[in-house]
PDB file of C-alpha atoms and ligand atoms in Angstrom:
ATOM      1  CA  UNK A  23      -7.434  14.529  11.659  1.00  0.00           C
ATOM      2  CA  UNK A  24      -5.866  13.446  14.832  1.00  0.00           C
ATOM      3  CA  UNK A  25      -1.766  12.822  15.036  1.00  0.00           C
ATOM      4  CA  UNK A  26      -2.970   9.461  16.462  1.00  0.00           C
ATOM      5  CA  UNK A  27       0.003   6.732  16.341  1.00  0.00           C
ATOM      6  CA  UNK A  28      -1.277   4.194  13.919  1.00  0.00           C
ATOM      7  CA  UNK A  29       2.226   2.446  13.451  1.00  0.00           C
ATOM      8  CA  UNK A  30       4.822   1.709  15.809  1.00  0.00           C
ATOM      9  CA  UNK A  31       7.944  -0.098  14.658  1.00  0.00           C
ATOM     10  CA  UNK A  32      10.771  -0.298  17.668  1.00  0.00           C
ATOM     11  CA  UNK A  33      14.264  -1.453  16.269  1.00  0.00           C
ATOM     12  CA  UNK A  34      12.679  -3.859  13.184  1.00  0.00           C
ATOM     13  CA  UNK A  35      15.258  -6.053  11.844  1.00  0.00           C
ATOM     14  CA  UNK A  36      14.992  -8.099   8.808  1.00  0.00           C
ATOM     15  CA  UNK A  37      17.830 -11.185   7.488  1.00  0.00           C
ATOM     16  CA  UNK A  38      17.348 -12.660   4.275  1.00  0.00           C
ATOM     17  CA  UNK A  39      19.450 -16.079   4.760  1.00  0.00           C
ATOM     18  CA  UNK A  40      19.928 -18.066   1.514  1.00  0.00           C
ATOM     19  CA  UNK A  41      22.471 -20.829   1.245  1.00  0.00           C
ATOM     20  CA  UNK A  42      25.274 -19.443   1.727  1.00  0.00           C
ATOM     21  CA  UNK A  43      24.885 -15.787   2.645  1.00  0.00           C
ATOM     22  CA  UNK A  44      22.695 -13.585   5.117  1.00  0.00           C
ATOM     23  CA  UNK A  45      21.473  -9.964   3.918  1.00  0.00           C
ATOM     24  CA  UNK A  46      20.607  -7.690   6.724  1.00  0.00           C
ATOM     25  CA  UNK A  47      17.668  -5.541   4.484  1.00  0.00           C
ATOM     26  CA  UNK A  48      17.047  -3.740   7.197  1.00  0.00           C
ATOM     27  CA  UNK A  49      18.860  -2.841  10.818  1.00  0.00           C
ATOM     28  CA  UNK A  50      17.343  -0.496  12.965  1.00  0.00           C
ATOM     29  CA  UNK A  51      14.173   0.448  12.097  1.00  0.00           C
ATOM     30  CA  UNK A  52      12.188   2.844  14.310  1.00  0.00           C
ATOM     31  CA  UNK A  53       9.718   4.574  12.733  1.00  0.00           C
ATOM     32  CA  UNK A  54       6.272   6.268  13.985  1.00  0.00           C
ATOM     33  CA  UNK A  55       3.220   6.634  11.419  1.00  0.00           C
ATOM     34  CA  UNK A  56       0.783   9.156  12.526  1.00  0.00           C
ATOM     35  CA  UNK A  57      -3.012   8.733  11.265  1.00  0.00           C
ATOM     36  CA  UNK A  58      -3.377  11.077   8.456  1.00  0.00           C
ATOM     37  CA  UNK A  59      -0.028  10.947   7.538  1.00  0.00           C
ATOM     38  CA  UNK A  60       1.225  10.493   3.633  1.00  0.00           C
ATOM     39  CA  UNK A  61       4.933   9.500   4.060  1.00  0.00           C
ATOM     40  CA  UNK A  62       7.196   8.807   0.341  1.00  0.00           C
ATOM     41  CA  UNK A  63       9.815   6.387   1.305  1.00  0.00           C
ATOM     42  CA  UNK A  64      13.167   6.675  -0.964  1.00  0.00           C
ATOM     43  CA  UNK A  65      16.116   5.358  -1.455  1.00  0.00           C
ATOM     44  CA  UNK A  66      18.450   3.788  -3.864  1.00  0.00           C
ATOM     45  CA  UNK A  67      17.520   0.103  -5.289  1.00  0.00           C
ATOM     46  CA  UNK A  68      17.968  -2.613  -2.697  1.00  0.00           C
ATOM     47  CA  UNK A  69      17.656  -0.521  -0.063  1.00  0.00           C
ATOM     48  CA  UNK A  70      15.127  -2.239   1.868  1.00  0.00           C
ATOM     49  CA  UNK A  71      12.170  -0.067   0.575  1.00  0.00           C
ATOM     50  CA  UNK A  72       9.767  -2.983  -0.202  1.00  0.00           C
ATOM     51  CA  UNK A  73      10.911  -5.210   2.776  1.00  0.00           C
ATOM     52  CA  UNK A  74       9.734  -2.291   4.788  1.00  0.00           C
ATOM     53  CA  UNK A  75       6.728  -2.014   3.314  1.00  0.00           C
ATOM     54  CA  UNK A  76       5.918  -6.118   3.500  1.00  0.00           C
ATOM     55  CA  UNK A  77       6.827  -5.653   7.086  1.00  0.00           C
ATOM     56  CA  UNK A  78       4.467  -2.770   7.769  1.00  0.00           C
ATOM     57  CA  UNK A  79       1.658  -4.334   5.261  1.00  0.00           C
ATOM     58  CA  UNK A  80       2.218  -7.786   7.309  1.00  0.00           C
ATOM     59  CA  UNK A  81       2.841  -9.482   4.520  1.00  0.00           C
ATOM     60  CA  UNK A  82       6.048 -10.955   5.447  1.00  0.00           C
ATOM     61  CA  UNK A  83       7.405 -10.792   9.545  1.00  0.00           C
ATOM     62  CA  UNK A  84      10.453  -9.131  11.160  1.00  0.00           C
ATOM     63  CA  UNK A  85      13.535 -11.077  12.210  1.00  0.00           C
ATOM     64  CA  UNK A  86      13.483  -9.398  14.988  1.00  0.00           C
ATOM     65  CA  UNK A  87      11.768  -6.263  17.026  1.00  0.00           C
ATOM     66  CA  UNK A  88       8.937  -4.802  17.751  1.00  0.00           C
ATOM     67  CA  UNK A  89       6.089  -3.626  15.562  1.00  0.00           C
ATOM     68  CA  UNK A  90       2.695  -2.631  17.786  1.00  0.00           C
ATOM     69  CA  UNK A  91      -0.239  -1.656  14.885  1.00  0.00           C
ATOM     70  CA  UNK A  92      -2.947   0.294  16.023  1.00  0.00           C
ATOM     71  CA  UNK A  93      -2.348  -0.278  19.944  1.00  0.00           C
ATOM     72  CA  UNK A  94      -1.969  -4.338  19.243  1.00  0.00           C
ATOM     73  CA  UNK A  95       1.668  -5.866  19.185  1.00  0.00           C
ATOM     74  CA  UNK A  96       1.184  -8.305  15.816  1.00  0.00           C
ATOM     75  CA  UNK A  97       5.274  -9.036  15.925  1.00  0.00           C
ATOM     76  CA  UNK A  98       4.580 -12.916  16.291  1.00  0.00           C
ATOM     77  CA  UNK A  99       1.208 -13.118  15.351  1.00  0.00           C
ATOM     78  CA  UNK A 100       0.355 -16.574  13.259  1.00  0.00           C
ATOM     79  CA  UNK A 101      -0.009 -16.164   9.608  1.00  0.00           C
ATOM     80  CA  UNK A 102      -3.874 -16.484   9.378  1.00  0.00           C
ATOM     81  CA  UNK A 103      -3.891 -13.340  11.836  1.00  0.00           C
ATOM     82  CA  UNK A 104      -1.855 -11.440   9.741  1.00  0.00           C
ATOM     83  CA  UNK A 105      -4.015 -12.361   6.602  1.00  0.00           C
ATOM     84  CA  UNK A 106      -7.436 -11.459   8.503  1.00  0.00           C
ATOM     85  CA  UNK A 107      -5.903  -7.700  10.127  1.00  0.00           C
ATOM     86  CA  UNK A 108      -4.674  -7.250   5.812  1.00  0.00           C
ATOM     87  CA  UNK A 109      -7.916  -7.682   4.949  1.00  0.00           C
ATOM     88  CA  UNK A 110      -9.481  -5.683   6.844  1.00  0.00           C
ATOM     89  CA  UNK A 111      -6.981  -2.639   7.541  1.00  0.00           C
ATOM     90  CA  UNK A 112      -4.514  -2.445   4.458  1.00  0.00           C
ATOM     91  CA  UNK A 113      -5.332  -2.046   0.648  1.00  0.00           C
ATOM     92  CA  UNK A 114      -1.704  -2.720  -1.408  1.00  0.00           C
ATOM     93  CA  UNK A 115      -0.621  -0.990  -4.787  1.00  0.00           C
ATOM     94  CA  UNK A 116       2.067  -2.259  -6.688  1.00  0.00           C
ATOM     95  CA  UNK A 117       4.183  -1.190  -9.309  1.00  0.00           C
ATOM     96  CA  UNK A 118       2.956  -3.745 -12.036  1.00  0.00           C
ATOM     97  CA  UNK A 119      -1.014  -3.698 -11.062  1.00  0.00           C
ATOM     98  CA  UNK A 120      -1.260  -7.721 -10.194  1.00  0.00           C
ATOM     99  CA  UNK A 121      -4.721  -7.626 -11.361  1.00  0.00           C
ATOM    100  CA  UNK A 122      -5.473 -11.189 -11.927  1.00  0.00           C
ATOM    101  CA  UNK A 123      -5.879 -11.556 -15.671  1.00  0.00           C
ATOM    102  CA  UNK A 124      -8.740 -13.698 -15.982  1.00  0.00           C
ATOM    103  CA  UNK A 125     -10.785 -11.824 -14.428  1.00  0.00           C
ATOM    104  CA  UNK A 126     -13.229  -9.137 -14.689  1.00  0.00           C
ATOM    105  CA  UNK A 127     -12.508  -5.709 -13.274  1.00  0.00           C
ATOM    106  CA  UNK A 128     -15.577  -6.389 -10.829  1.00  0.00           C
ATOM    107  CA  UNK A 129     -14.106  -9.585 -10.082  1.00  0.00           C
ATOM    108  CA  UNK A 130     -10.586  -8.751  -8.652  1.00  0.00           C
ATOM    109  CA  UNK A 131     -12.311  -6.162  -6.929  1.00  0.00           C
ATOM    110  CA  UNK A 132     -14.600  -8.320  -5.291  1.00  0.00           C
ATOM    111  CA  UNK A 133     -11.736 -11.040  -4.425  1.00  0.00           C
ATOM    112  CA  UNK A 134     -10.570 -10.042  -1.300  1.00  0.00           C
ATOM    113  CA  UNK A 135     -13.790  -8.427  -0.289  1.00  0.00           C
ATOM    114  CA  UNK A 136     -15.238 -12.323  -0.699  1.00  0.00           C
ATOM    115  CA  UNK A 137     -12.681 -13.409   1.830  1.00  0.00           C
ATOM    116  CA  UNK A 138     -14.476 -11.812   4.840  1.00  0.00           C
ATOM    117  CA  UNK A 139     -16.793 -13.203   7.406  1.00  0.00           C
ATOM    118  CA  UNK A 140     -20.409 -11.067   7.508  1.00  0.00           C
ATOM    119  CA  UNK A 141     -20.760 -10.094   3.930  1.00  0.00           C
ATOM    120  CA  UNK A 142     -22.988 -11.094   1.277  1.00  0.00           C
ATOM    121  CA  UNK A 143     -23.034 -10.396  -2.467  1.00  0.00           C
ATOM    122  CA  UNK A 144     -25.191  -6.872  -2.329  1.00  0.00           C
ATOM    123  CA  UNK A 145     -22.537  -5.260   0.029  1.00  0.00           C
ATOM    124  CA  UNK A 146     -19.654  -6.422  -2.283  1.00  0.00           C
ATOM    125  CA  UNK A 147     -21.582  -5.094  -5.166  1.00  0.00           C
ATOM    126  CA  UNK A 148     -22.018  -1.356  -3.024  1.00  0.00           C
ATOM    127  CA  UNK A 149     -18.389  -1.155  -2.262  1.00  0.00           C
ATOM    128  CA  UNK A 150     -17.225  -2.030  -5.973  1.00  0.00           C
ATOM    129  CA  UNK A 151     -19.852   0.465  -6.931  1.00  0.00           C
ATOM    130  CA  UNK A 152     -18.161   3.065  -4.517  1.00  0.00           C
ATOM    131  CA  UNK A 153     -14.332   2.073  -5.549  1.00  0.00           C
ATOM    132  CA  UNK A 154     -15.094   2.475  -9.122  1.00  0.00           C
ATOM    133  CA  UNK A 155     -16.766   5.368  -8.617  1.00  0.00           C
ATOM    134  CA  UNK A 156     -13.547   7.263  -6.856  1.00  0.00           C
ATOM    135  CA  UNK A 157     -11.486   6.041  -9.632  1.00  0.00           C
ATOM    136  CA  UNK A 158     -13.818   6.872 -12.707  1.00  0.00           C
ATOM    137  CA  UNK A 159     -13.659   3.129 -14.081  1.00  0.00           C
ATOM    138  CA  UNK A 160     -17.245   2.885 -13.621  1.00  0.00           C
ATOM    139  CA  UNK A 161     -18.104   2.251 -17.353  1.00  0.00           C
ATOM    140  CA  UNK A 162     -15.255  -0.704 -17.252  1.00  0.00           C
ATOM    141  CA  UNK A 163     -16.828  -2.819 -14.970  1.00  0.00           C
ATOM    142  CA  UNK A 164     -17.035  -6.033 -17.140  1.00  0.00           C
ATOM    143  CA  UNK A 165     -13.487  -5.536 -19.374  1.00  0.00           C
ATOM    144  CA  UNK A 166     -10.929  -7.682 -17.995  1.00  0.00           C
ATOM    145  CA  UNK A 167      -7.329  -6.078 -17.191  1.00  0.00           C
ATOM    146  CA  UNK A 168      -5.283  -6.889 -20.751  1.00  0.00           C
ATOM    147  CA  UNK A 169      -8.556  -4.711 -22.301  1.00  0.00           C
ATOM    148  CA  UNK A 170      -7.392  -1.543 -20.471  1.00  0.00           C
ATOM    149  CA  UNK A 171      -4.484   0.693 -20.394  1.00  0.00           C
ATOM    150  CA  UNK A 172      -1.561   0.437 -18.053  1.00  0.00           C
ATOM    151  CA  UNK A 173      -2.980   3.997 -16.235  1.00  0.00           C
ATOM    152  CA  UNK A 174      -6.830   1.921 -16.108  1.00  0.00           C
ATOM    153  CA  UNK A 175      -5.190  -0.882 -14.812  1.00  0.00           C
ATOM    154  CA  UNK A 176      -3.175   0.912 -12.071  1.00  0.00           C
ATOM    155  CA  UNK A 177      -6.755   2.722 -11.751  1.00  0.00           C
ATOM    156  CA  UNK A 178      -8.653  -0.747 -11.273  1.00  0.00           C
ATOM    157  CA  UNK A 179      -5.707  -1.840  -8.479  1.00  0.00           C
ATOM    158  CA  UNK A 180      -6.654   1.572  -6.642  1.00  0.00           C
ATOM    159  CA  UNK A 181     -10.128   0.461  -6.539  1.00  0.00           C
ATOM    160  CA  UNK A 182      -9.530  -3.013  -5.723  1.00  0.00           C
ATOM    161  CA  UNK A 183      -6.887  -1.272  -2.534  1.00  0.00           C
ATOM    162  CA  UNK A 184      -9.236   0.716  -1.364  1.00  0.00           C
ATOM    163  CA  UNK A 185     -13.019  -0.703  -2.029  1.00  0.00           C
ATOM    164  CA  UNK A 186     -12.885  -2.623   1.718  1.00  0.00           C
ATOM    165  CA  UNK A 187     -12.354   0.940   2.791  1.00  0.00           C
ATOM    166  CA  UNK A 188      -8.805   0.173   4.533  1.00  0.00           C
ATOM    167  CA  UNK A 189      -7.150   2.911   6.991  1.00  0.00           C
ATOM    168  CA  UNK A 190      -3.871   2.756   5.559  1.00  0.00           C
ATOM    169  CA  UNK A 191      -2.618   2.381   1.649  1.00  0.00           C
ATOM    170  CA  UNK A 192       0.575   0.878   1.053  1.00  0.00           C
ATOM    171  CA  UNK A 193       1.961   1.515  -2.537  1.00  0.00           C
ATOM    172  CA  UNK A 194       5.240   0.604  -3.576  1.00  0.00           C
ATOM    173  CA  UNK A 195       6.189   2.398  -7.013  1.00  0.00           C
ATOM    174  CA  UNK A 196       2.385   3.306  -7.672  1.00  0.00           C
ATOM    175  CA  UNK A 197       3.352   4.959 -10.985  1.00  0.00           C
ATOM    176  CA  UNK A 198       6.710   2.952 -11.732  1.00  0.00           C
ATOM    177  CA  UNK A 199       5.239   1.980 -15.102  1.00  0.00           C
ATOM    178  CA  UNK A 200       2.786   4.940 -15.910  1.00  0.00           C
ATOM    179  CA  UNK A 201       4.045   7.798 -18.397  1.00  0.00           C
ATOM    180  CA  UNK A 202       3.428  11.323 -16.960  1.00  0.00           C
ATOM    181  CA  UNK A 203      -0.313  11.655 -17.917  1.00  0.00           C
ATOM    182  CA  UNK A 204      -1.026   8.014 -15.648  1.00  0.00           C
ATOM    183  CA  UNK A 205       1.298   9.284 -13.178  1.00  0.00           C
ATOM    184  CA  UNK A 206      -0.640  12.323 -12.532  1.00  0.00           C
ATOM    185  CA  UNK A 207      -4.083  11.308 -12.463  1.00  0.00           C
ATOM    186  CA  UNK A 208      -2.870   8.331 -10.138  1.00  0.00           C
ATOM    187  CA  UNK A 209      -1.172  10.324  -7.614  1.00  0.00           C
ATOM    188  CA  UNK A 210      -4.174  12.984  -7.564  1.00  0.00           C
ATOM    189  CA  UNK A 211      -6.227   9.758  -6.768  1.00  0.00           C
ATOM    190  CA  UNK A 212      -3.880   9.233  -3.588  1.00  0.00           C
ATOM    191  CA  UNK A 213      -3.855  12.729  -2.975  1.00  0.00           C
ATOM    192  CA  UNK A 214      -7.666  12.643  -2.913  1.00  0.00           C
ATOM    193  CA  UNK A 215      -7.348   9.938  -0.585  1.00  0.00           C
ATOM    194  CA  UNK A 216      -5.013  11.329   1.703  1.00  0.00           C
ATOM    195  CA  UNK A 217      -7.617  14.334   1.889  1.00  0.00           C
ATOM    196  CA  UNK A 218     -10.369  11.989   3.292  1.00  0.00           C
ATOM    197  CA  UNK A 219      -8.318  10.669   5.868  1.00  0.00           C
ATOM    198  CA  UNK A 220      -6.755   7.696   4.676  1.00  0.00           C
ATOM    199  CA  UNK A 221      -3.135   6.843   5.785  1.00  0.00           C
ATOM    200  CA  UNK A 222      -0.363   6.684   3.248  1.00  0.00           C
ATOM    201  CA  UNK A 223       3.045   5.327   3.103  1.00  0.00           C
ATOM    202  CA  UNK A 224       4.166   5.652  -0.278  1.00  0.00           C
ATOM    203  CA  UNK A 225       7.783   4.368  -1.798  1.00  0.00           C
ATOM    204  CA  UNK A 226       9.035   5.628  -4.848  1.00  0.00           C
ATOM    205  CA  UNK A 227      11.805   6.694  -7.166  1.00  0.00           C
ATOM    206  CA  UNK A 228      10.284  10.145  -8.686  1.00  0.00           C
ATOM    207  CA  UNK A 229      10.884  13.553  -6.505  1.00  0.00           C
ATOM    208  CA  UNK A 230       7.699  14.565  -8.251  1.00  0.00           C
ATOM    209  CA  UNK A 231       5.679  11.696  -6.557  1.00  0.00           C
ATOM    210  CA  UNK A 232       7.497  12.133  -3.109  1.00  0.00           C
ATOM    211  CA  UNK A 233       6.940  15.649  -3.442  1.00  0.00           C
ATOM    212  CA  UNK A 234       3.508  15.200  -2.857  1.00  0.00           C
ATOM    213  CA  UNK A 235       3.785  13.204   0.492  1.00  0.00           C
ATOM    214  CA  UNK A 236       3.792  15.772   3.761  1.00  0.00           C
ATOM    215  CA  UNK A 237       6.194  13.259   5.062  1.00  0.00           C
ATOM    216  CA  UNK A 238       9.798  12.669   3.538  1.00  0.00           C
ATOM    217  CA  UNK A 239      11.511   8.814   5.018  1.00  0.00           C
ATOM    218  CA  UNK A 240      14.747   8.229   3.605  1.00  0.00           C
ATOM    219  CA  UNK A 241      16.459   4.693   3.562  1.00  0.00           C
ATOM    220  CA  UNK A 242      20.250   3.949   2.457  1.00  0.00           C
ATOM    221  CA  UNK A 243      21.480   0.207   3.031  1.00  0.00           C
ATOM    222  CA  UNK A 244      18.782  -0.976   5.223  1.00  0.00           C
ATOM    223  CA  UNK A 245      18.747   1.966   7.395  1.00  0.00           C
ATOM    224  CA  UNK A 246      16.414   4.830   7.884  1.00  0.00           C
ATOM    225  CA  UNK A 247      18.849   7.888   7.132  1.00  0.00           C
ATOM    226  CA  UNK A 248      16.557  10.797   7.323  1.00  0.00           C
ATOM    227  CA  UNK A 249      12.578  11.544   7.817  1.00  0.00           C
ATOM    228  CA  UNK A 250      11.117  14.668   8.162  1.00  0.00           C
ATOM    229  CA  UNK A 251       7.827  16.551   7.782  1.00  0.00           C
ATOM    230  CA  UNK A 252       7.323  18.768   4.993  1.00  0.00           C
ATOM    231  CA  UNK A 253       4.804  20.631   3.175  1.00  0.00           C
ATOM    232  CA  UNK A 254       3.537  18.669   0.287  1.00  0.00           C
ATOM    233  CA  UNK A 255       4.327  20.979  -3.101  1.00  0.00           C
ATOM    234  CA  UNK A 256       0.868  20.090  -5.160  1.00  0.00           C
ATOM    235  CA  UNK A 257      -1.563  19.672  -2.836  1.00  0.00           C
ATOM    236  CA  UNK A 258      -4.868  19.090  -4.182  1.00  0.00           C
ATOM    237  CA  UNK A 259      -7.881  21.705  -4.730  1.00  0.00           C
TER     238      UNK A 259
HETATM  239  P1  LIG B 316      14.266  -1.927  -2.564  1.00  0.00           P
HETATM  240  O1  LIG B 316      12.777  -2.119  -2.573  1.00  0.00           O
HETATM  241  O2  LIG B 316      14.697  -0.717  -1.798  1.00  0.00           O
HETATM  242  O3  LIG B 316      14.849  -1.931  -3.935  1.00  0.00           O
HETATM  243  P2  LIG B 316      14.285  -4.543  -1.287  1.00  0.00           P
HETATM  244  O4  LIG B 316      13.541  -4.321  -0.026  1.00  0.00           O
HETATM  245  O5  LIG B 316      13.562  -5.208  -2.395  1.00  0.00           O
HETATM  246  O6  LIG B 316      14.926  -3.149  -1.790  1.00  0.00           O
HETATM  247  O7  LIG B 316      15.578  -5.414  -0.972  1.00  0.00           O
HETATM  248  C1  LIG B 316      16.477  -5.101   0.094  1.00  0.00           C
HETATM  249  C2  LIG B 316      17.582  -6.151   0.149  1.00  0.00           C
HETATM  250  O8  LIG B 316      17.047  -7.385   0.575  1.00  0.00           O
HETATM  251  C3  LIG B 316      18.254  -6.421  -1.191  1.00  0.00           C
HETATM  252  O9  LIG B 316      19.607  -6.666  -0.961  1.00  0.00           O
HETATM  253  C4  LIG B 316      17.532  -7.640  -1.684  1.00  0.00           C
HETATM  254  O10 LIG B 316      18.362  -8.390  -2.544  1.00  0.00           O
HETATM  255  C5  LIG B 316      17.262  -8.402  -0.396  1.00  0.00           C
HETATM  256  N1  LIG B 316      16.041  -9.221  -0.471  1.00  0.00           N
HETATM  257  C6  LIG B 316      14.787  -8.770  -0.637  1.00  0.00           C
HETATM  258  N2  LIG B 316      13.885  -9.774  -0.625  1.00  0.00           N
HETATM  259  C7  LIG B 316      14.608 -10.909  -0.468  1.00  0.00           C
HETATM  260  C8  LIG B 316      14.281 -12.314  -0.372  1.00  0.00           C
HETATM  261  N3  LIG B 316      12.998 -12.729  -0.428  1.00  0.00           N
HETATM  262  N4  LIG B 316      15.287 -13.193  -0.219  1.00  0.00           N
HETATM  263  C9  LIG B 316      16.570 -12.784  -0.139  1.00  0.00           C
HETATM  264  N5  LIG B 316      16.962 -11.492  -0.202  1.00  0.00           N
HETATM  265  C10 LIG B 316      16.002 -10.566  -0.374  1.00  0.00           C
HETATM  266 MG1  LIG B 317      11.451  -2.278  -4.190  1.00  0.00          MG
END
């Protein structure tokens, strides 16, 4: 794996303004993510964890600052950019799943898969094949998400994050609603990933899941406040 800057983020500032007051979630962001890293953000609650991870994940845009992915500066990119470099280049994993509910397992796979130019139905089906494969869910391919377990579910979302075979994996509290035995078999899932080459940026609450990251970025009131490379503690076989 090559230290290859994937993510540059120069001075990243984002204001909430509501009504009557402005929040500064974050001031000061510089960060670099390498390829092939697997970074745990932390912090205490409100933060700016998730803002971050919008920001990086283009889901939402900076206030101000400069944030160069991959060698191309996407700070003021239009919206339907944004959407096409997601779909292509990031697979999300949240906290509570958002599998849609009404639909199969092979169908909220396949949903953002559908949403890209040059492919048809039998490449879909391949990369579902290959997502559900990594995650062992292969035999749940027709249940829809309220017939599986919260750890399936979380299992599903993996598949569904990484089936368009994305560089980087943003997960914000991956196992926030798992009990120990989910949490485990999730985060040996990223670790797996991580393994192959996939770039991770991870935030959560439990040491035992930032632990794992080689990569340690903590955040206090907006602010990164420490980051430093470490040895992850359970690395897989
Ligand atoms: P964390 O994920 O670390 O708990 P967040 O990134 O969700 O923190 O929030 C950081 C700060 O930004 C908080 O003060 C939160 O209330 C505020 N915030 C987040 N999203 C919005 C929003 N859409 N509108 C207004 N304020 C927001
Ligand atoms: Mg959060």
């Amino acid at each position: 794996m090559t230290n290859k800057t994937i993510i540059q983020l120069d001075n990243i500032e984002k204001k909430f303004s509501t009504e009557d007051v402005e929040t500064y979630a974050l001031s000061q962001i510089s960060l670099n993510i390498n390829s092939g890293d697997y970074i745990a953000i932390t912090g205490p609650s409100g933060c700016g964890k998730s803002t971050l991870l919008s920001l990086i994940g283009l889901l939402d845009v900076p206030s101000a600052g400069k944030y160069v992915l991959s060698g191309h500066d996407v700070s003021q990119i239009s919206r339907d950019e944004r959407a096409a470099i997601r779909n292509e280049h990031i697979g999300f994993v949240f906290q509570s799943f958002n599998l849609i509910s009404d639909m199969t397992v092979e169908e909220n796979i396949a949903l953002p898969l559908s949403y890209r130019n040059n492919i048809d139905q039998k490449q879909i089906s391949h990369l579902i094949d290959f997502a559900l494969e990594k995650v062992d869910m292969q035999h749940r391919r027709k249940h829809f998400p309220s017939q599986l377990s919260g750890g399936q579910q979380q299992r599903v979302a993996i598949a569904r994050a990484i089936a368009g075979k994305p560089a980087l994996i943003l997960a914000d509290e991956p196992t926030g609603n798992l009990d120990s035995k989910n949490t485990d078999a999730v985060l040996e899932l990223l670790k797996k990933l991580h393994n192959e080459g996939t770039t991770i940026v991870m935030v959560t609450h439990d040491p035992r899941s930032a632990g794992q990251a080689n990569r340690q970025v903590e955040m206090f009131d907006g602010k990164i406040v420490a980051d430093q490379v470490v040895s992850a503690k359970n690395s897989a076989a």
